[in-house]
Amino acid sequence: MNKGTLRQILLITDGCSNHGEDPVAIAALAREKGIAINVIGILSQNEAYGEHGLKEVEDIAMSGGGVSQIVYATQLAQTVKMVTQKAMTQTIHGMINKELTQILGDEQQMEDLPPEKRGQVMEVVDEIGETVNLEVLILVDISASMDDKLPTVQESLIDLSISLNSRTGNNQFSIYAFPGKKQSIEKLQDWTPQLDTLAKTFKKISTGGITPTGPALKEALGLFSDKRSKRKLLGDYDEYVEESGS
Amino acid sequence: MMNTSKNQEVNVPIGSIISGKWNQKQYLILRELGSGATGTVYLAKYDQSKVAVKVSRDTLSITSEVNVLKHLSKVQGKTLGPSFIEMDDWVTSSGTVPFYVMEYVQGESLFVFMRQRKDEWFGILLLQLLGDLAELHNAGWVFGDLKPDNLLISGPPPKIRWLDVGGTTMVGRAVKEYTEFFDRGFWGMGSRRAEPSYDLFAVGMIIMNYAYPKRFDKKEGGWTQLKKLIDRNRILGKYRPILYKVFHGQYQNAIDMRQDLLELYSGKSAAKTTNTPTGKPAAQAYQQSQSGRAGRTQQKKIKKRRHFMETVLIFIFLFVFYVVYLMGQTL
């Protein structure tokens, strides 16, 4: 099986979108492109579960084939890591189920196998999860209400990088914030293998009440394919140079 | 196929019978033993014997865990984790629920056990733990989520056992399950790659936790904070050289750390401190029990003195009243 690269968007927000395209629709589009969307909804300290309009958080992840979780800021580090890893396993599991159906037919999936066989398949899932390359684009809501949560967000992203870089597979991270000043999203960190020290901290941007989650997601999707095609071009170019050199 | 994460908990009422679809075995649920991130563990009865049954909706993580348990039971010699019995599916009206059955390990958690014991027991349990870790590491595994709650003291004779092997990871892979306080990544002191030194760091933090039962929050993090906390604490005094080494990743394997602890508990400290041949911890314990006895007699003395004071006060009051009475009479 071709291991390739898993791609994820990790959306961290504390509220509902209120501007532009429907984020749930964009998430469905992402899934079609093979990009899983995970969403973490952050609650304020005095907020109870279910009080806020965080149902959208679940809807986006469901539609985007990812994982969602609603937490208080204090639990963020553990959650960011858990959500990312779970989504990886889920995607790999999905790939494997597809293969199983092809091999065994009759819509047979991992869950239908006897426990013994299931264990063997799971070892393969774990093995791929350990070695597969991963690209995570982190999309952080920096609307006014997120202000006091941003330091925690930053810390948990560094923590995520520690976890993922303990794997054998390669990682690429990038961080974008929304809403941006001019465009719908703003780059904070270009693709990098490690988030040891975040060069740029989240800038305090005092915006109005708009949360354009849909447009932000849409633009983030473009950043994957852009990068890929650029890389391809660069790759081809390199090869060309080498060939002419030899 | 791809569902978002929902609540993984499955609530099995006490008295229900879980029956397996593949192996046809039936388990009577007696009570809940605990629940974690991946599912709930119940005490159950099967054929007059007690077993632990873990139930979860998350087929993937539960299958992973079973793989680990099976590997561990293949490690020769000692039983490291609870021994694995079987895995099966339970078909309910609300869907199929995977579960697995393992040995029920009975005992007290590490710090509960230590509450009624003397200090030297902690050392003995640490030595046992490091010995077991050495075997686990040699077999190519790292415990991962090492913490007091995952350690159970069974017996007698007291023997440290591992309770939850959900975090156990193949050497070289990334540790997926851990608890922040015991995780070197959290403290900014290393990666989460599964290697012996990862577990040994957690052993170091267990010692810290012993000295600081309420644990402590991460402030500046890193060695700066840990060093301060080590130097400040009286209990940690004797562990200082070992903690310095372990937090800097200077122990390549559990045996080396065990050796240093062994020397600490036996030879060296006896020479340094008291004249009792049994060494420092025993001497301390003796002193403690002595002072306990002394304390009780002192309390009795205080009581006696209090009685005396009361009588004196009553006499003084009576005298004052008498004087006032006499003055009243004369006026």
Coordinates of C-alpha atoms in Angstrom, one line a residue:
Chain A
M1 CA 0.0 0.0 0.0
N2 CA 1.2 3.5 -0.8
K3 CA 1.7 5.2 2.5
G4 CA 2.0 8.7 1.0
T5 CA 1.1 11.7 3.1
L6 CA -1.8 12.4 5.4
R7 CA -3.2 15.9 5.3
Q8 CA -5.1 17.6 8.0
I9 CA -6.4 20.9 8.9
L10 CA -6.7 21.6 12.6
L11 CA -9.2 24.4 13.3
I12 CA -9.1 26.0 16.7
T13 CA -12.0 28.3 17.5
D14 CA -14.3 29.4 20.2
G15 CA -17.4 30.3 18.4
C16 CA -19.7 30.1 15.5
S17 CA -19.0 31.3 12.0
N18 CA -21.0 34.3 10.9
H19 CA -19.6 35.4 7.6
G20 CA -19.2 33.9 4.2
E21 CA -19.5 30.3 3.0
D22 CA -20.9 27.6 5.1
P23 CA -17.9 25.9 6.8
V24 CA -19.7 22.6 6.9
A25 CA -19.9 22.6 3.1
I26 CA -16.3 23.6 2.8
A27 CA -15.4 20.7 5.1
A28 CA -17.2 18.3 2.8
L29 CA -15.2 19.7 -0.1
A30 CA -12.0 19.2 1.9
R31 CA -12.9 15.5 2.5
E32 CA -13.4 15.1 -1.3
K33 CA -9.8 16.4 -1.7
G34 CA -8.5 13.9 0.9
I35 CA -7.9 16.5 3.6
A36 CA -9.4 15.7 7.0
I37 CA -10.7 18.6 9.1
N38 CA -10.4 18.4 12.9
V39 CA -12.0 21.0 15.0
I40 CA -11.4 22.0 18.6
G41 CA -13.9 24.2 20.2
I42 CA -12.6 26.2 23.2
L43 CA -14.9 27.0 26.1
S44 CA -14.4 30.0 28.4
Q45 CA -13.8 29.2 32.0
N46 CA -17.3 30.0 33.1
E47 CA -19.0 28.4 30.2
A48 CA -20.8 25.1 30.5
Y49 CA -20.8 22.4 27.8
G50 CA -23.6 22.8 25.3
E51 CA -24.2 26.4 26.4
H52 CA -22.4 27.9 23.5
G53 CA -23.2 27.5 19.8
L54 CA -20.4 25.0 19.5
K55 CA -22.5 22.4 17.6
E56 CA -21.0 23.7 14.4
V57 CA -17.7 22.4 15.7
E58 CA -19.0 18.8 15.5
D59 CA -20.7 19.4 12.2
I60 CA -17.6 20.7 10.5
A61 CA -15.5 17.7 11.7
M62 CA -18.2 15.2 10.8
S63 CA -18.5 16.6 7.4
G64 CA -14.7 16.9 7.0
G65 CA -14.0 13.3 8.0
G66 CA -12.1 14.4 11.1
V67 CA -12.4 14.5 14.8
S68 CA -13.9 17.1 17.0
Q69 CA -13.6 17.9 20.7
I70 CA -14.9 20.7 22.9
V71 CA -12.7 21.6 25.8
Y72 CA -11.7 24.2 28.3
A73 CA -8.4 26.0 27.5
T74 CA -6.6 24.2 30.3
Q75 CA -7.0 20.8 28.6
L76 CA -5.9 22.1 25.2
A77 CA -2.5 20.5 24.9
Q78 CA -3.7 17.0 25.6
T79 CA -6.7 17.5 23.3
V80 CA -4.8 18.9 20.3
K81 CA -2.5 15.9 20.4
M82 CA -5.3 13.4 20.9
V83 CA -7.5 14.8 18.1
T84 CA -4.6 14.9 15.6
Q85 CA -3.6 11.3 16.4
K86 CA -7.1 10.0 16.4
A87 CA -7.8 11.6 13.1
M88 CA -4.7 10.0 11.7
T89 CA -5.7 6.5 12.9
Q90 CA -9.2 7.1 11.6
T91 CA -8.0 8.0 8.1
I92 CA -5.6 5.1 8.0
H93 CA -8.4 2.8 9.3
G94 CA -10.6 4.1 6.5
M95 CA -8.0 3.4 3.9
I96 CA -7.5 -0.1 5.2
N97 CA -11.2 -0.8 5.4
K98 CA -11.4 0.1 1.7
E99 CA -8.7 -2.4 0.9
L100 CA -10.3 -5.0 3.0
T101 CA -13.6 -4.6 1.2
Q102 CA -11.7 -5.0 -2.1
I103 CA -10.0 -8.1 -0.9
L104 CA -12.7 -9.8 1.0
G105 CA -15.8 -8.3 -0.8
D106 CA -19.2 -8.2 0.8
E107 CA -18.6 -4.9 2.5
Q108 CA -16.3 -6.7 4.9
Q109 CA -14.6 -4.3 7.3
M110 CA -12.2 -4.6 10.1
E111 CA -15.0 -4.7 12.7
D112 CA -16.4 -7.8 11.0
L113 CA -13.2 -9.8 11.4
P114 CA -12.8 -12.2 14.4
P115 CA -10.8 -10.5 17.2
E116 CA -7.6 -12.4 16.4
K117 CA -7.4 -11.2 12.8
R118 CA -8.5 -7.8 13.8
G119 CA -5.5 -7.5 16.0
Q120 CA -3.2 -8.3 13.1
V121 CA -4.9 -5.6 11.0
M122 CA -4.6 -3.1 13.8
E123 CA -0.8 -3.7 14.0
V124 CA -0.7 -2.6 10.4
V125 CA -2.8 0.5 11.2
D126 CA -0.4 1.4 14.1
E127 CA 2.6 0.8 12.0
I128 CA 1.4 3.1 9.2
G129 CA 0.4 5.7 11.8
E130 CA 4.0 5.6 13.1
T131 CA 5.7 5.9 9.8
V132 CA 3.3 7.9 7.5
N133 CA 4.2 11.5 6.6
L134 CA 1.9 14.1 8.0
E135 CA 1.0 17.6 7.0
V136 CA -1.0 19.7 9.4
L137 CA -2.2 23.1 8.7
I138 CA -3.3 24.8 11.9
L139 CA -6.0 27.4 11.6
V140 CA -6.5 29.6 14.6
D141 CA -9.4 31.8 15.3
I142 CA -8.0 35.1 16.6
S143 CA -11.3 37.0 16.9
A144 CA -11.5 39.2 20.0
S145 CA -12.9 36.6 22.3
M146 CA -9.9 34.3 21.7
D147 CA -7.4 36.9 22.9
D148 CA -6.7 35.5 26.4
K149 CA -6.6 31.9 25.1
L150 CA -3.9 32.4 22.5
P151 CA -0.8 31.8 24.7
T152 CA -2.3 28.4 25.7
V153 CA -3.0 27.7 22.0
Q154 CA 0.6 28.4 21.2
E155 CA 1.9 26.2 24.0
S156 CA -0.2 23.3 23.0
L157 CA 1.0 23.6 19.4
I158 CA 4.6 23.3 20.5
D159 CA 3.5 20.3 22.5
L160 CA 1.9 18.8 19.5
S161 CA 5.1 19.2 17.6
I162 CA 7.0 17.3 20.3
S163 CA 4.6 14.4 20.1
L164 CA 4.5 14.1 16.3
N165 CA 8.2 14.5 16.0
S166 CA 8.7 11.5 18.2
R167 CA 7.3 9.4 15.4
T168 CA 9.4 7.9 12.6
G169 CA 7.4 9.6 9.9
N170 CA 8.1 13.2 8.7
N171 CA 5.9 16.1 9.6
Q172 CA 5.2 19.5 8.2
F173 CA 3.3 22.1 10.1
S174 CA 2.0 25.5 9.2
I175 CA 0.0 28.0 11.2
Y176 CA -2.5 30.5 9.9
A177 CA -4.8 32.9 11.8
F178 CA -8.2 34.2 10.8
P179 CA -9.7 36.7 10.2
G180 CA -6.6 38.3 8.6
K181 CA -6.1 42.0 8.1
K182 CA -6.6 42.0 4.3
Q183 CA -7.3 38.5 3.3
S184 CA -9.5 36.0 5.1
I185 CA -6.4 34.3 6.6
E186 CA -3.0 35.4 7.6
K187 CA 0.2 33.3 7.6
L188 CA 1.9 33.1 11.0
Q189 CA 4.3 30.2 10.2
D190 CA 5.2 28.8 6.9
W191 CA 5.5 25.0 6.4
T192 CA 8.2 23.8 8.9
P193 CA 9.1 20.4 10.3
Q194 CA 9.2 21.6 13.9
L195 CA 7.3 24.1 16.0
D196 CA 10.1 24.4 18.6
T197 CA 9.9 28.1 18.9
L198 CA 7.2 30.0 17.2
A199 CA 9.0 32.8 15.4
K200 CA 5.9 34.9 15.4
T201 CA 3.6 35.0 18.3
F202 CA -0.1 35.5 17.7
K203 CA -0.6 39.1 17.1
K204 CA -3.4 40.8 18.8
I205 CA -5.7 41.9 16.1
S206 CA -8.7 43.8 17.3
T207 CA -11.4 42.9 14.8
G208 CA -15.1 43.3 14.8
G209 CA -17.4 40.5 15.5
I210 CA -16.9 38.6 12.3
T211 CA -15.7 35.0 12.3
P212 CA -15.4 33.9 8.7
T213 CA -14.7 30.2 9.3
G214 CA -16.0 29.1 5.9
P215 CA -13.8 31.4 3.8
A216 CA -10.8 30.7 6.1
L217 CA -11.1 27.0 5.5
K218 CA -11.5 27.4 1.8
E219 CA -8.4 29.4 1.6
A220 CA -6.5 26.9 3.7
L221 CA -7.4 24.1 1.3
G222 CA -5.7 26.1 -1.4
L223 CA -2.5 26.2 0.6
F224 CA -2.1 22.4 0.4
S225 CA -2.5 22.1 -3.3
D226 CA -0.4 25.2 -3.9
K227 CA 2.4 23.8 -1.9
R228 CA 2.2 20.5 -3.6
S229 CA 2.3 21.8 -7.1
K230 CA 5.1 24.2 -6.2
R231 CA 7.0 21.3 -4.7
K232 CA 6.4 19.2 -7.8
L233 CA 7.6 22.0 -9.9
L234 CA 10.7 22.5 -7.8
G235 CA 11.3 18.8 -7.8
D236 CA 11.1 18.6 -11.5
Y237 CA 13.3 21.6 -11.9
D238 CA 15.9 20.0 -9.6
E239 CA 15.9 16.8 -11.5
Y240 CA 16.3 18.8 -14.7
V241 CA 19.3 20.6 -13.4
E242 CA 20.9 17.4 -12.1
E243 CA 20.4 15.8 -15.5
S244 CA 21.9 18.6 -17.4
G245 CA 24.8 18.8 -15.0
S246 CA 25.8 15.2 -15.3
Chain B
M1 CA -16.9 4.4 8.4
M2 CA -15.4 7.7 9.6
N3 CA -17.2 9.0 12.6
T4 CA -16.2 11.9 14.7
S5 CA -15.2 11.0 18.1
K6 CA -18.2 10.5 20.3
N7 CA -18.3 9.7 23.9
Q8 CA -16.4 6.4 24.2
E9 CA -18.0 5.4 27.4
V10 CA -20.4 2.4 27.5
N11 CA -22.4 2.2 30.6
V12 CA -22.9 -1.4 31.6
P13 CA -25.4 -1.7 34.6
I14 CA -24.3 -3.8 37.5
G15 CA -25.8 -7.3 37.2
S16 CA -25.8 -7.4 33.4
I17 CA -24.3 -10.3 31.6
I18 CA -21.9 -9.6 28.8
S19 CA -21.7 -12.4 26.3
G20 CA -19.2 -12.8 23.6
K21 CA -20.3 -13.3 20.0
W22 CA -17.2 -15.3 18.9
N23 CA -16.2 -17.4 22.0
Q24 CA -19.7 -17.6 23.6
K25 CA -18.4 -16.9 27.1
Q26 CA -20.6 -15.0 29.6
Y27 CA -19.5 -12.5 32.2
L28 CA -21.6 -11.2 35.1
I29 CA -20.7 -7.6 35.8
L30 CA -20.1 -7.0 39.6
R31 CA -18.9 -3.4 39.8
E32 CA -17.0 -0.7 38.1
L33 CA -13.2 -0.7 38.7
G34 CA -12.4 2.5 36.8
S35 CA -12.7 4.3 33.6
G36 CA -10.2 6.0 31.4
A37 CA -9.8 7.7 28.1
T38 CA -10.3 4.5 26.1
G39 CA -13.1 2.8 28.1
T40 CA -14.4 1.4 31.3
V41 CA -13.0 -1.5 33.3
Y42 CA -15.5 -3.7 35.3
L43 CA -15.0 -6.4 37.8
A44 CA -16.8 -9.5 36.5
K45 CA -17.5 -13.1 37.5
Y46 CA -16.8 -15.9 35.1
D47 CA -17.1 -19.5 36.2
Q48 CA -16.7 -18.7 39.9
S49 CA -13.5 -16.7 39.3
K50 CA -13.1 -12.9 39.2
V51 CA -11.8 -11.2 36.1
A52 CA -11.5 -7.6 34.8
V53 CA -13.4 -6.8 31.7
K54 CA -12.7 -3.6 29.7
V55 CA -15.5 -2.3 27.5
S56 CA -15.2 0.4 24.9
R57 CA -16.8 1.7 21.8
D58 CA -13.5 2.5 20.3
T59 CA -12.6 -0.7 18.4
L60 CA -9.3 0.7 17.2
S61 CA -7.7 1.6 20.5
I62 CA -9.1 -1.4 22.3
T63 CA -7.6 -3.7 19.6
S64 CA -4.3 -1.9 20.0
E65 CA -4.4 -2.4 23.7
V66 CA -5.1 -6.1 23.3
N67 CA -2.1 -6.4 21.0
V68 CA 0.1 -4.9 23.7
L69 CA -1.3 -7.2 26.4
K70 CA -0.7 -10.2 24.2
H71 CA 2.9 -9.2 23.6
L72 CA 3.4 -8.6 27.3
S73 CA 2.2 -12.1 28.2
K74 CA 4.8 -13.4 25.8
V75 CA 7.6 -11.8 27.8
Q76 CA 9.1 -14.7 29.5
G77 CA 9.5 -15.2 33.2
K78 CA 7.6 -12.6 35.2
T79 CA 4.1 -11.5 34.6
L80 CA 4.5 -7.8 33.8
G81 CA 1.0 -6.5 33.1
P82 CA -2.3 -8.2 33.9
S83 CA -2.4 -11.4 31.9
F84 CA -4.7 -11.4 28.9
I85 CA -7.6 -13.8 28.7
E86 CA -9.6 -13.1 25.6
M87 CA -11.2 -10.5 23.4
D88 CA -14.7 -10.7 22.0
D89 CA -17.7 -8.6 20.7
W90 CA -20.8 -8.1 22.7
V91 CA -23.9 -7.7 20.5
T92 CA -26.4 -5.3 22.1
S93 CA -29.5 -3.6 20.8
S94 CA -27.5 -0.4 20.4
G95 CA -24.7 -1.9 18.4
T96 CA -21.7 -4.2 18.8
V97 CA -19.4 -3.4 21.7
P98 CA -15.9 -4.8 21.7
F99 CA -14.5 -5.9 25.0
Y100 CA -11.5 -7.8 26.4
V101 CA -11.0 -9.9 29.5
M102 CA -7.9 -9.9 31.6
E103 CA -6.7 -11.0 35.0
Y104 CA -8.1 -9.1 38.0
V105 CA -5.2 -7.7 39.9
Q106 CA -6.2 -7.0 43.5
G107 CA -4.3 -4.5 45.6
E108 CA -3.9 -1.0 46.7
S109 CA -2.5 1.8 44.6
L110 CA 1.1 2.9 45.3
F111 CA 0.4 5.9 47.5
V112 CA -2.5 4.4 49.3
F113 CA -0.2 1.5 50.2
M114 CA 2.5 3.9 51.3
R115 CA 0.2 5.9 53.6
Q116 CA 0.3 3.1 56.2
R117 CA 3.9 2.0 55.6
K118 CA 7.3 3.2 56.5
D119 CA 9.6 5.0 54.2
E120 CA 11.8 2.0 53.3
W121 CA 8.9 0.3 51.6
F122 CA 8.9 3.0 48.9
G123 CA 12.5 2.2 48.1
I124 CA 11.8 -1.5 47.9
L125 CA 8.9 -0.9 45.5
L126 CA 11.0 1.3 43.4
L127 CA 13.6 -1.4 43.1
Q128 CA 10.9 -3.9 42.1
L129 CA 9.5 -1.4 39.6
L130 CA 12.9 -0.8 38.0
G131 CA 13.6 -4.5 37.8
D132 CA 10.4 -5.1 36.0
L133 CA 11.0 -2.1 33.7
A134 CA 14.4 -3.5 32.8
E135 CA 12.7 -6.7 31.6
L136 CA 10.1 -4.8 29.7
H137 CA 12.7 -2.7 28.0
N138 CA 14.8 -5.8 27.1
A139 CA 11.7 -7.2 25.4
G140 CA 11.5 -4.1 23.2
W141 CA 8.7 -2.2 24.9
V142 CA 8.4 1.0 26.9
F143 CA 5.6 1.4 29.5
G144 CA 4.7 5.0 28.5
D145 CA 2.0 6.1 30.9
L146 CA 3.9 5.3 34.1
K147 CA 2.3 6.9 37.2
P148 CA 1.3 6.0 40.7
D149 CA -2.3 5.4 39.7
N150 CA -1.2 2.7 37.2
L151 CA 0.8 0.9 39.8
L152 CA -0.9 -1.5 42.2
I153 CA 0.6 -3.3 45.2
S154 CA -0.6 -6.8 45.4
G155 CA 0.3 -9.5 47.9
P156 CA 1.3 -10.3 50.6
P157 CA 4.2 -10.3 50.1
P158 CA 3.9 -6.8 48.6
K159 CA 4.7 -6.8 45.0
I160 CA 4.3 -4.0 42.5
R161 CA 2.1 -4.7 39.6
W162 CA 1.1 -2.8 36.5
L163 CA -2.5 -2.0 36.0
D164 CA -3.1 -0.2 32.8
V165 CA -0.8 -1.1 29.9
G166 CA -2.7 1.2 27.4
G167 CA 0.3 3.4 27.0
T168 CA 2.8 0.7 26.4
T169 CA 4.7 1.4 23.2
M170 CA 7.2 -0.5 21.0
V171 CA 10.7 0.9 21.5
G172 CA 11.4 3.6 18.8
R173 CA 7.8 4.6 18.3
A174 CA 6.1 7.7 19.7
V175 CA 4.4 7.4 23.1
K176 CA 0.8 8.1 22.6
E177 CA -0.7 7.9 26.0
Y178 CA 0.9 9.7 28.9
T179 CA 0.1 11.9 31.9
E180 CA 1.5 15.4 31.7
F181 CA 3.1 15.5 35.2
F182 CA 5.1 12.3 34.5
D183 CA 5.9 13.1 30.8
R184 CA 9.3 14.5 30.0
G185 CA 7.9 16.2 26.9
F186 CA 5.6 18.3 29.0
W187 CA 8.4 19.5 31.2
G188 CA 10.4 20.4 28.0
M189 CA 13.1 17.8 28.9
G190 CA 13.0 15.5 25.9
S191 CA 11.0 13.8 23.2
R192 CA 8.2 11.4 23.5
R193 CA 10.1 8.7 21.6
A194 CA 9.7 5.4 23.4
E195 CA 13.1 4.6 24.9
P196 CA 14.1 3.3 28.3
S197 CA 15.0 6.9 29.5
Y198 CA 11.4 8.0 28.9
D199 CA 10.2 5.5 31.5
L200 CA 13.0 6.4 33.9
F201 CA 12.1 10.0 33.7
A202 CA 8.6 9.0 34.9
V203 CA 10.1 7.0 37.7
G204 CA 12.0 10.2 38.7
M205 CA 8.7 12.1 38.7
I206 CA 7.1 9.3 40.9
I207 CA 9.8 10.1 43.5
M208 CA 9.0 13.8 43.1
N209 CA 5.3 13.0 43.6
Y210 CA 6.1 11.0 46.7
A211 CA 7.8 14.1 48.2
Y212 CA 5.1 16.5 46.9
P213 CA 1.9 14.5 47.3
K214 CA -0.2 17.3 45.9
R215 CA 2.2 17.5 42.8
F216 CA 3.0 20.9 41.5
D217 CA 2.1 23.0 38.5
K218 CA 4.4 23.8 35.6
K219 CA 5.8 27.3 36.1
E220 CA 9.0 28.0 34.3
G221 CA 9.3 24.3 33.5
G222 CA 12.5 22.5 32.6
W223 CA 15.4 21.7 34.8
T224 CA 15.3 25.1 36.5
Q225 CA 12.0 24.4 38.1
L226 CA 12.7 20.7 39.0
K227 CA 16.1 21.5 40.4
K228 CA 14.6 24.1 42.8
L229 CA 11.9 21.7 43.9
I230 CA 14.5 18.9 44.5
D231 CA 16.9 21.2 46.5
R232 CA 14.1 22.6 48.6
N233 CA 12.6 19.3 49.7
R234 CA 13.9 17.3 52.7
I235 CA 12.6 13.9 51.6
L236 CA 14.4 14.3 48.3
G237 CA 17.7 15.0 49.9
K238 CA 19.0 11.5 49.6
Y239 CA 17.6 11.0 46.1
R240 CA 19.3 14.2 44.8
P241 CA 22.2 12.6 42.9
I242 CA 19.8 10.0 41.3
L243 CA 17.2 12.6 40.3
Y244 CA 19.9 14.9 38.8
K245 CA 21.0 12.0 36.7
V246 CA 17.6 10.7 35.7
F247 CA 16.3 14.1 34.7
H248 CA 19.2 14.6 32.4
G249 CA 18.7 11.3 30.7
Q250 CA 22.0 9.9 32.0
Y251 CA 20.7 6.5 32.8
Q252 CA 20.7 4.4 29.7
N253 CA 18.8 1.6 31.3
A254 CA 16.7 0.7 34.3
I255 CA 19.4 -1.6 35.7
D256 CA 21.9 1.3 36.2
M257 CA 19.3 3.4 38.0
R258 CA 18.3 0.4 40.1
Q259 CA 22.0 -0.1 41.0
D260 CA 22.3 3.5 42.2
L261 CA 19.2 3.2 44.3
L262 CA 20.3 -0.1 45.7
E263 CA 23.6 1.4 46.9
L264 CA 21.7 4.4 48.3
Y265 CA 19.4 2.1 50.4
S266 CA 22.0 -0.3 51.6
G267 CA 25.7 0.4 52.1
K268 CA 26.5 4.1 51.8
S269 CA 23.8 5.7 53.8
A270 CA 24.4 3.4 56.8
A271 CA 28.0 4.5 56.9
K272 CA 27.1 8.2 56.7
T273 CA 24.5 8.4 59.4
T274 CA 23.6 6.4 62.4
N275 CA 25.1 3.6 64.4
T276 CA 22.3 1.1 63.7
P277 CA 23.5 -1.6 61.4
T278 CA 20.3 -1.7 59.4
G279 CA 20.9 1.6 57.7
K280 CA 19.3 4.9 57.5
P281 CA 15.7 4.3 56.6
A282 CA 15.3 1.7 59.4
A283 CA 16.9 4.1 61.9
Q284 CA 14.5 6.8 60.8
A285 CA 11.6 4.5 61.2
Y286 CA 12.8 3.6 64.7
Q287 CA 13.1 7.2 65.6
Q288 CA 9.6 7.9 64.3
S289 CA 8.0 5.2 66.4
Q290 CA 10.0 6.3 69.4
S291 CA 8.8 9.9 69.0
G292 CA 5.3 8.5 68.6
R293 CA 5.4 6.9 72.0
A294 CA 7.0 9.9 73.5
G295 CA 4.2 12.0 72.0
R296 CA 1.5 10.0 73.7
T297 CA 3.0 10.3 77.2
Q298 CA 3.5 14.0 76.7
Q299 CA -0.2 14.3 75.9
K300 CA -1.1 12.7 79.2
K301 CA 1.2 15.1 81.1
I302 CA -0.5 18.1 79.4
K303 CA -3.9 16.7 80.4
K304 CA -2.8 16.4 84.0
R305 CA -1.5 20.0 84.0
R306 CA -4.7 21.2 82.6
H307 CA -6.7 19.6 85.5
F308 CA -4.4 21.3 88.0
M309 CA -4.9 24.8 86.4
E310 CA -8.6 24.4 86.4
T311 CA -8.7 23.7 90.2
V312 CA -6.5 26.7 90.9
L313 CA -8.7 28.9 88.9
I314 CA -11.9 27.8 90.6
F315 CA -10.3 28.5 94.0
I316 CA -9.2 32.0 92.9
F317 CA -12.7 32.7 91.7
L318 CA -14.3 31.5 95.0
F319 CA -11.8 33.6 97.0
V320 CA -12.6 36.8 95.0
F321 CA -16.3 36.2 95.4
Y322 CA -15.8 35.8 99.1
V323 CA -13.8 39.0 99.4
V324 CA -16.5 40.9 97.5
Y325 CA -19.2 39.3 99.7
L326 CA -17.2 40.3 102.9
M327 CA -16.9 43.9 101.5
G328 CA -20.6 44.0 100.8
Q329 CA -21.3 42.9 104.4
T330 CA -19.1 45.5 106.0
L331 CA -20.5 48.4 103.9

